[in-house]
Amino acid sequence: MKAEKTFVVLASGRGSNFQAIIDRVSDGYISAVCTALITDNPDAYAIERARDAGIPGEVVSFRSFADKQSYESALIATIQKYNPDLVVLAGYMRILGSEIVRRYSGRMVNIHPSLLPSFAGLHAQDQAIQYGVKVAGCTVHFVTEDMDAGPVIIQRTVPVLEGDDGDILAERILVEEHKAFPEAIRLFFEERLRIEGRVVRISSSSPSRCD
Ligand code: GRF
């Protein structure tokens, strides 16, 4: 049996959320070990962050597979190699197929830069600006087969200010992403999350604490 709880992170690019998460492992806020960074993009800056942190980086390059199915089989095999308790999608820019989503049901989380269910999909911050909302934010949710539609774990808000464009808003939201994601992962590993239908119940203290 594994002594410690573990997770892997899937990221496609910059990896600032990945960094925020592993920083919170280092400072003890999250009691679990990140055992791998897995990316579909050989040029992802997240790989460098993993190297700096001494975390194995795995590239499963979408382009080197004949079709989506063989890509996903390789991805599943790579994740399985680490046998993680949790799979974290941190800026992973591909839509996952049903096999992988079902396999990790209740054990796979994603972050999205909007207050879901508003503005699912790409360019959520631009969508928010164009719609004219006055409050925006981010959502951490469990992953289900419908894109950006799984049970919500945590949301954090930011104001949309006069003169904002998508990039300015994205930066403001990102600050909150870096708080929300570690918090959701911590709650998961404290076993404080219970999915009831599409609602996530958060218990106030860990069952193991017994206080
Ligand atoms: C974040 O805004 C995240 O919400 C979205 O993609 C972006 C990834 O940023 N899914 P980073 O790679 O974590 O810096």
PDB file of C-alpha atoms and ligand atoms in Angstrom:
ATOM      1  CA  MET A   1       0.000   0.000   0.000  1.00  0.00           C
ATOM      2  CA  LYS A   2       1.120   3.573  -0.705  1.00  0.00           C
ATOM      3  CA  ALA A   3       2.136   5.434   2.432  1.00  0.00           C
ATOM      4  CA  GLU A   4       1.262   8.858   1.091  1.00  0.00           C
ATOM      5  CA  LYS A   5      -1.550  10.113  -1.091  1.00  0.00           C
ATOM      6  CA  THR A   6      -0.408  11.117  -4.549  1.00  0.00           C
ATOM      7  CA  PHE A   7      -1.585  13.100  -7.535  1.00  0.00           C
ATOM      8  CA  VAL A   8      -0.461  13.829 -11.059  1.00  0.00           C
ATOM      9  CA  VAL A   9      -0.938  17.117 -12.901  1.00  0.00           C
ATOM     10  CA  LEU A  10      -1.811  17.434 -16.579  1.00  0.00           C
ATOM     11  CA  ALA A  11      -0.860  20.797 -18.107  1.00  0.00           C
ATOM     12  CA  SER A  12      -0.443  21.994 -21.684  1.00  0.00           C
ATOM     13  CA  GLY A  13       1.442  25.259 -21.361  1.00  0.00           C
ATOM     14  CA  ARG A  14       2.696  27.874 -18.928  1.00  0.00           C
ATOM     15  CA  GLY A  15       1.892  25.851 -15.823  1.00  0.00           C
ATOM     16  CA  SER A  16       1.383  28.660 -13.324  1.00  0.00           C
ATOM     17  CA  ASN A  17      -1.383  26.669 -11.618  1.00  0.00           C
ATOM     18  CA  PHE A  18       0.887  23.632 -11.497  1.00  0.00           C
ATOM     19  CA  GLN A  19       3.498  25.844  -9.819  1.00  0.00           C
ATOM     20  CA  ALA A  20       1.001  27.238  -7.315  1.00  0.00           C
ATOM     21  CA  ILE A  21      -0.075  23.707  -6.411  1.00  0.00           C
ATOM     22  CA  ILE A  22       3.392  22.273  -5.921  1.00  0.00           C
ATOM     23  CA  ASP A  23       4.400  25.344  -3.918  1.00  0.00           C
ATOM     24  CA  ARG A  24       1.543  24.546  -1.539  1.00  0.00           C
ATOM     25  CA  VAL A  25       2.752  20.957  -1.299  1.00  0.00           C
ATOM     26  CA  SER A  26       6.223  22.237  -0.423  1.00  0.00           C
ATOM     27  CA  ASP A  27       4.936  24.486   2.341  1.00  0.00           C
ATOM     28  CA  GLY A  28       2.803  21.705   3.813  1.00  0.00           C
ATOM     29  CA  TYR A  29      -0.612  23.180   2.982  1.00  0.00           C
ATOM     30  CA  ILE A  30      -1.436  20.134   0.807  1.00  0.00           C
ATOM     31  CA  SER A  31      -0.642  16.774   2.408  1.00  0.00           C
ATOM     32  CA  ALA A  32      -0.003  14.753  -0.725  1.00  0.00           C
ATOM     33  CA  VAL A  33       2.807  14.217  -3.189  1.00  0.00           C
ATOM     34  CA  CYS A  34       2.823  15.308  -6.820  1.00  0.00           C
ATOM     35  CA  THR A  35       4.418  12.336  -8.571  1.00  0.00           C
ATOM     36  CA  ALA A  36       4.351  13.544 -12.189  1.00  0.00           C
ATOM     37  CA  LEU A  37       3.670  16.387 -14.561  1.00  0.00           C
ATOM     38  CA  ILE A  38       2.137  15.044 -17.758  1.00  0.00           C
ATOM     39  CA  THR A  39       1.814  17.191 -20.846  1.00  0.00           C
ATOM     40  CA  ASP A  40       0.537  16.835 -24.399  1.00  0.00           C
ATOM     41  CA  ASN A  41       2.839  19.655 -25.498  1.00  0.00           C
ATOM     42  CA  PRO A  42       6.615  19.061 -25.763  1.00  0.00           C
ATOM     43  CA  ASP A  43       7.182  22.842 -25.552  1.00  0.00           C
ATOM     44  CA  ALA A  44       5.154  23.406 -22.392  1.00  0.00           C
ATOM     45  CA  TYR A  45       6.929  25.650 -19.883  1.00  0.00           C
ATOM     46  CA  ALA A  46       5.367  23.438 -17.200  1.00  0.00           C
ATOM     47  CA  ILE A  47       8.050  20.832 -18.039  1.00  0.00           C
ATOM     48  CA  GLU A  48      10.746  23.230 -16.877  1.00  0.00           C
ATOM     49  CA  ARG A  49       8.851  23.938 -13.683  1.00  0.00           C
ATOM     50  CA  ALA A  50       8.643  20.173 -13.046  1.00  0.00           C
ATOM     51  CA  ARG A  51      12.357  19.772 -13.654  1.00  0.00           C
ATOM     52  CA  ASP A  52      13.150  22.603 -11.224  1.00  0.00           C
ATOM     53  CA  ALA A  53      10.970  20.945  -8.609  1.00  0.00           C
ATOM     54  CA  GLY A  54      12.459  17.485  -9.159  1.00  0.00           C
ATOM     55  CA  ILE A  55       9.136  16.095 -10.364  1.00  0.00           C
ATOM     56  CA  PRO A  56       9.168  13.625 -13.284  1.00  0.00           C
ATOM     57  CA  GLY A  57       7.880  15.195 -16.515  1.00  0.00           C
ATOM     58  CA  GLU A  58       6.123  12.997 -19.054  1.00  0.00           C
ATOM     59  CA  VAL A  59       5.392  14.147 -22.588  1.00  0.00           C
ATOM     60  CA  VAL A  60       2.555  12.337 -24.334  1.00  0.00           C
ATOM     61  CA  SER A  61       2.575  14.378 -27.502  1.00  0.00           C
ATOM     62  CA  PHE A  62      -0.776  14.422 -29.249  1.00  0.00           C
ATOM     63  CA  ARG A  63       0.928  14.930 -32.600  1.00  0.00           C
ATOM     64  CA  SER A  64       2.835  11.669 -32.417  1.00  0.00           C
ATOM     65  CA  PHE A  65      -0.316   9.513 -32.407  1.00  0.00           C
ATOM     66  CA  ALA A  66      -2.418   8.466 -35.375  1.00  0.00           C
ATOM     67  CA  ASP A  67      -5.736   9.307 -33.736  1.00  0.00           C
ATOM     68  CA  LYS A  68      -7.352  10.514 -30.551  1.00  0.00           C
ATOM     69  CA  GLN A  69      -8.019   7.010 -29.299  1.00  0.00           C
ATOM     70  CA  SER A  70      -4.404   5.883 -29.427  1.00  0.00           C
ATOM     71  CA  TYR A  71      -3.346   9.172 -27.855  1.00  0.00           C
ATOM     72  CA  GLU A  72      -5.763   8.639 -24.988  1.00  0.00           C
ATOM     73  CA  SER A  73      -4.685   5.028 -24.470  1.00  0.00           C
ATOM     74  CA  ALA A  74      -1.108   6.238 -24.109  1.00  0.00           C
ATOM     75  CA  LEU A  75      -2.248   8.995 -21.767  1.00  0.00           C
ATOM     76  CA  ILE A  76      -4.146   6.532 -19.569  1.00  0.00           C
ATOM     77  CA  ALA A  77      -1.130   4.201 -19.496  1.00  0.00           C
ATOM     78  CA  THR A  78       1.105   7.087 -18.454  1.00  0.00           C
ATOM     79  CA  ILE A  79      -1.247   8.181 -15.685  1.00  0.00           C
ATOM     80  CA  GLN A  80      -1.647   4.577 -14.509  1.00  0.00           C
ATOM     81  CA  LYS A  81       2.097   4.191 -14.202  1.00  0.00           C
ATOM     82  CA  TYR A  82       1.859   6.541 -11.228  1.00  0.00           C
ATOM     83  CA  ASN A  83      -1.367   5.061  -9.823  1.00  0.00           C
ATOM     84  CA  PRO A  84      -2.465   8.471  -8.483  1.00  0.00           C
ATOM     85  CA  ASP A  85      -5.258   9.107  -6.001  1.00  0.00           C
ATOM     86  CA  LEU A  86      -6.151  12.290  -7.894  1.00  0.00           C
ATOM     87  CA  VAL A  87      -5.683  13.601 -11.434  1.00  0.00           C
ATOM     88  CA  VAL A  88      -5.407  17.394 -11.640  1.00  0.00           C
ATOM     89  CA  LEU A  89      -6.092  19.200 -14.927  1.00  0.00           C
ATOM     90  CA  ALA A  90      -4.263  22.507 -14.645  1.00  0.00           C
ATOM     91  CA  GLY A  91      -4.487  24.237 -17.988  1.00  0.00           C
ATOM     92  CA  TYR A  92      -4.768  20.982 -19.881  1.00  0.00           C
ATOM     93  CA  MET A  93      -6.184  22.173 -23.177  1.00  0.00           C
ATOM     94  CA  ARG A  94      -7.710  19.007 -24.644  1.00  0.00           C
ATOM     95  CA  ILE A  95     -11.160  17.577 -24.173  1.00  0.00           C
ATOM     96  CA  LEU A  96     -10.796  14.153 -22.591  1.00  0.00           C
ATOM     97  CA  GLY A  97     -12.689  11.149 -23.921  1.00  0.00           C
ATOM     98  CA  SER A  98     -15.265   9.237 -21.919  1.00  0.00           C
ATOM     99  CA  GLU A  99     -13.027   6.265 -21.058  1.00  0.00           C
ATOM    100  CA  ILE A 100     -10.512   8.349 -19.158  1.00  0.00           C
ATOM    101  CA  VAL A 101     -13.170  10.533 -17.555  1.00  0.00           C
ATOM    102  CA  ARG A 102     -15.117   7.471 -16.344  1.00  0.00           C
ATOM    103  CA  ARG A 103     -11.990   5.783 -15.075  1.00  0.00           C
ATOM    104  CA  TYR A 104     -11.164   8.734 -12.830  1.00  0.00           C
ATOM    105  CA  SER A 105     -14.712   9.706 -11.948  1.00  0.00           C
ATOM    106  CA  GLY A 106     -14.707  11.582  -8.640  1.00  0.00           C
ATOM    107  CA  ARG A 107     -10.897  11.627  -8.726  1.00  0.00           C
ATOM    108  CA  MET A 108     -10.245  14.149 -11.477  1.00  0.00           C
ATOM    109  CA  VAL A 109     -10.477  17.930 -11.038  1.00  0.00           C
ATOM    110  CA  ASN A 110     -10.166  20.863 -13.426  1.00  0.00           C
ATOM    111  CA  ILE A 111      -9.920  24.631 -13.133  1.00  0.00           C
ATOM    112  CA  HIS A 112     -11.794  26.957 -15.443  1.00  0.00           C
ATOM    113  CA  PRO A 113     -11.366  30.751 -15.569  1.00  0.00           C
ATOM    114  CA  SER A 114     -15.043  31.680 -15.227  1.00  0.00           C
ATOM    115  CA  LEU A 115     -17.884  31.349 -12.780  1.00  0.00           C
ATOM    116  CA  LEU A 116     -19.427  28.234 -14.273  1.00  0.00           C
ATOM    117  CA  PRO A 117     -21.931  27.552 -15.689  1.00  0.00           C
ATOM    118  CA  SER A 118     -21.294  30.910 -17.378  1.00  0.00           C
ATOM    119  CA  PHE A 119     -18.698  31.019 -20.135  1.00  0.00           C
ATOM    120  CA  ALA A 120     -17.641  27.401 -20.537  1.00  0.00           C
ATOM    121  CA  GLY A 121     -15.153  26.557 -23.257  1.00  0.00           C
ATOM    122  CA  LEU A 122     -12.315  28.560 -24.704  1.00  0.00           C
ATOM    123  CA  HIS A 123     -11.500  32.229 -24.018  1.00  0.00           C
ATOM    124  CA  ALA A 124     -13.759  32.416 -20.983  1.00  0.00           C
ATOM    125  CA  GLN A 125     -12.322  35.765 -19.893  1.00  0.00           C
ATOM    126  CA  ASP A 126     -12.995  37.326 -23.316  1.00  0.00           C
ATOM    127  CA  GLN A 127     -16.498  35.898 -23.211  1.00  0.00           C
ATOM    128  CA  ALA A 128     -17.036  37.577 -19.836  1.00  0.00           C
ATOM    129  CA  ILE A 129     -15.806  40.943 -21.150  1.00  0.00           C
ATOM    130  CA  GLN A 130     -17.955  40.718 -24.249  1.00  0.00           C
ATOM    131  CA  TYR A 131     -21.039  39.773 -22.257  1.00  0.00           C
ATOM    132  CA  GLY A 132     -20.498  42.729 -19.952  1.00  0.00           C
ATOM    133  CA  VAL A 133     -20.667  40.939 -16.600  1.00  0.00           C
ATOM    134  CA  LYS A 134     -19.480  42.938 -13.587  1.00  0.00           C
ATOM    135  CA  VAL A 135     -18.205  39.967 -11.595  1.00  0.00           C
ATOM    136  CA  ALA A 136     -16.003  37.183 -12.956  1.00  0.00           C
ATOM    137  CA  GLY A 137     -13.864  34.489 -11.391  1.00  0.00           C
ATOM    138  CA  CYS A 138     -12.756  30.897 -11.493  1.00  0.00           C
ATOM    139  CA  THR A 139     -14.221  27.488 -10.754  1.00  0.00           C
ATOM    140  CA  VAL A 140     -12.605  24.251  -9.603  1.00  0.00           C
ATOM    141  CA  HIS A 141     -14.832  21.308 -10.430  1.00  0.00           C
ATOM    142  CA  PHE A 142     -14.858  17.550 -10.749  1.00  0.00           C
ATOM    143  CA  VAL A 143     -14.529  16.426 -14.351  1.00  0.00           C
ATOM    144  CA  THR A 144     -17.462  14.725 -16.035  1.00  0.00           C
ATOM    145  CA  GLU A 145     -18.084  13.819 -19.643  1.00  0.00           C
ATOM    146  CA  ASP A 146     -19.722  17.169 -20.374  1.00  0.00           C
ATOM    147  CA  MET A 147     -17.130  19.899 -20.803  1.00  0.00           C
ATOM    148  CA  ASP A 148     -16.815  22.345 -17.886  1.00  0.00           C
ATOM    149  CA  ALA A 149     -20.026  21.002 -16.398  1.00  0.00           C
ATOM    150  CA  GLY A 150     -18.977  18.795 -13.476  1.00  0.00           C
ATOM    151  CA  PRO A 151     -19.873  19.345  -9.806  1.00  0.00           C
ATOM    152  CA  VAL A 152     -18.425  22.602  -8.478  1.00  0.00           C
ATOM    153  CA  ILE A 153     -15.924  22.415  -5.605  1.00  0.00           C
ATOM    154  CA  ILE A 154     -14.812  26.030  -5.174  1.00  0.00           C
ATOM    155  CA  GLN A 155     -15.394  29.356  -6.888  1.00  0.00           C
ATOM    156  CA  ARG A 156     -13.596  32.635  -6.300  1.00  0.00           C
ATOM    157  CA  THR A 157     -14.707  35.976  -7.675  1.00  0.00           C
ATOM    158  CA  VAL A 158     -13.080  39.145  -8.964  1.00  0.00           C
ATOM    159  CA  PRO A 159     -14.618  42.424 -10.122  1.00  0.00           C
ATOM    160  CA  VAL A 160     -14.659  43.331 -13.804  1.00  0.00           C
ATOM    161  CA  LEU A 161     -13.443  46.924 -13.955  1.00  0.00           C
ATOM    162  CA  GLU A 162     -14.002  49.686 -16.457  1.00  0.00           C
ATOM    163  CA  GLY A 163     -11.342  49.454 -19.162  1.00  0.00           C
ATOM    164  CA  ASP A 164     -10.572  45.774 -18.611  1.00  0.00           C
ATOM    165  CA  ASP A 165      -9.788  43.631 -21.613  1.00  0.00           C
ATOM    166  CA  GLY A 166      -9.583  39.848 -21.643  1.00  0.00           C
ATOM    167  CA  ASP A 167      -5.884  39.807 -20.763  1.00  0.00           C
ATOM    168  CA  ILE A 168      -6.202  42.152 -17.791  1.00  0.00           C
ATOM    169  CA  LEU A 169      -9.167  40.199 -16.502  1.00  0.00           C
ATOM    170  CA  ALA A 170      -7.331  36.891 -17.040  1.00  0.00           C
ATOM    171  CA  GLU A 171      -4.466  38.123 -14.854  1.00  0.00           C
ATOM    172  CA  ARG A 172      -6.827  39.169 -12.091  1.00  0.00           C
ATOM    173  CA  ILE A 173      -8.604  35.813 -12.229  1.00  0.00           C
ATOM    174  CA  LEU A 174      -5.310  33.907 -12.280  1.00  0.00           C
ATOM    175  CA  VAL A 175      -4.394  35.291  -8.845  1.00  0.00           C
ATOM    176  CA  GLU A 176      -7.568  33.694  -7.517  1.00  0.00           C
ATOM    177  CA  GLU A 177      -6.978  30.445  -9.436  1.00  0.00           C
ATOM    178  CA  HIS A 178      -3.718  30.070  -7.589  1.00  0.00           C
ATOM    179  CA  LYS A 179      -5.624  30.156  -4.299  1.00  0.00           C
ATOM    180  CA  ALA A 180      -8.695  28.161  -5.298  1.00  0.00           C
ATOM    181  CA  PHE A 181      -6.922  25.180  -6.836  1.00  0.00           C
ATOM    182  CA  PRO A 182      -4.635  24.367  -3.881  1.00  0.00           C
ATOM    183  CA  GLU A 183      -7.601  24.805  -1.550  1.00  0.00           C
ATOM    184  CA  ALA A 184      -9.745  22.348  -3.531  1.00  0.00           C
ATOM    185  CA  ILE A 185      -6.914  19.807  -3.673  1.00  0.00           C
ATOM    186  CA  ARG A 186      -6.331  20.145   0.044  1.00  0.00           C
ATOM    187  CA  LEU A 187     -10.047  19.555   0.713  1.00  0.00           C
ATOM    188  CA  PHE A 188      -9.943  16.481  -1.515  1.00  0.00           C
ATOM    189  CA  PHE A 189      -7.025  14.971   0.367  1.00  0.00           C
ATOM    190  CA  GLU A 190      -8.596  15.842   3.699  1.00  0.00           C
ATOM    191  CA  GLU A 191     -11.533  13.729   2.473  1.00  0.00           C
ATOM    192  CA  ARG A 192     -13.897  16.619   3.037  1.00  0.00           C
ATOM    193  CA  LEU A 193     -15.592  16.533  -0.374  1.00  0.00           C
ATOM    194  CA  ARG A 194     -18.680  14.438  -1.004  1.00  0.00           C
ATOM    195  CA  ILE A 195     -20.434  14.478  -4.375  1.00  0.00           C
ATOM    196  CA  GLU A 196     -24.232  14.342  -4.135  1.00  0.00           C
ATOM    197  CA  GLY A 197     -25.657  14.435  -7.642  1.00  0.00           C
ATOM    198  CA  ARG A 198     -24.274  17.617  -9.053  1.00  0.00           C
ATOM    199  CA  VAL A 199     -23.639  19.224  -5.680  1.00  0.00           C
ATOM    200  CA  VAL A 200     -20.351  18.922  -3.798  1.00  0.00           C
ATOM    201  CA  ARG A 201     -20.824  18.890  -0.021  1.00  0.00           C
ATOM    202  CA  ILE A 202     -17.856  20.183   1.957  1.00  0.00           C
ATOM    203  CA  SER A 203     -17.587  18.941   5.515  1.00  0.00           C
ATOM    204  CA  SER A 204     -16.185  21.339   8.046  1.00  0.00           C
ATOM    205  CA  SER A 205     -13.433  19.102   9.335  1.00  0.00           C
ATOM    206  CA  SER A 206     -11.624  15.947   8.339  1.00  0.00           C
ATOM    207  CA  PRO A 207     -13.181  12.693   9.618  1.00  0.00           C
ATOM    208  CA  SER A 208      -9.731  11.635  10.792  1.00  0.00           C
ATOM    209  CA  ARG A 209      -9.374  14.684  13.020  1.00  0.00           C
ATOM    210  CA  CYS A 210     -12.237  13.653  15.300  1.00  0.00           C
ATOM    211  CA  ASP A 211     -12.453  16.928  17.222  1.00  0.00           C
TER     212      ASP A 211
HETATM  213  C1  GRF B   1      -5.782  28.990 -16.573  1.00  0.00           C
HETATM  214  O1  GRF B   1      -6.412  30.224 -16.734  1.00  0.00           O
HETATM  215  C2  GRF B   1      -6.793  27.891 -16.393  1.00  0.00           C
HETATM  216  O2  GRF B   1      -7.931  28.309 -15.711  1.00  0.00           O
HETATM  217  C3  GRF B   1      -7.148  27.553 -17.812  1.00  0.00           C
HETATM  218  O3  GRF B   1      -5.950  27.640 -18.518  1.00  0.00           O
HETATM  219  C4  GRF B   1      -5.079  28.551 -17.852  1.00  0.00           C
HETATM  220  C5  GRF B   1      -3.812  27.814 -17.569  1.00  0.00           C
HETATM  221  O4  GRF B   1      -2.824  28.640 -17.017  1.00  0.00           O
HETATM  222  N1  GRF B   1      -7.800  26.262 -17.885  1.00  0.00           N
HETATM  223  P1  GRF B   1      -1.505  28.024 -16.421  1.00  0.00           P
HETATM  224  O5  GRF B   1      -0.923  27.103 -17.486  1.00  0.00           O
HETATM  225  O6  GRF B   1      -1.862  27.255 -15.180  1.00  0.00           O
HETATM  226  O7  GRF B   1      -0.608  29.166 -16.133  1.00  0.00           O
END
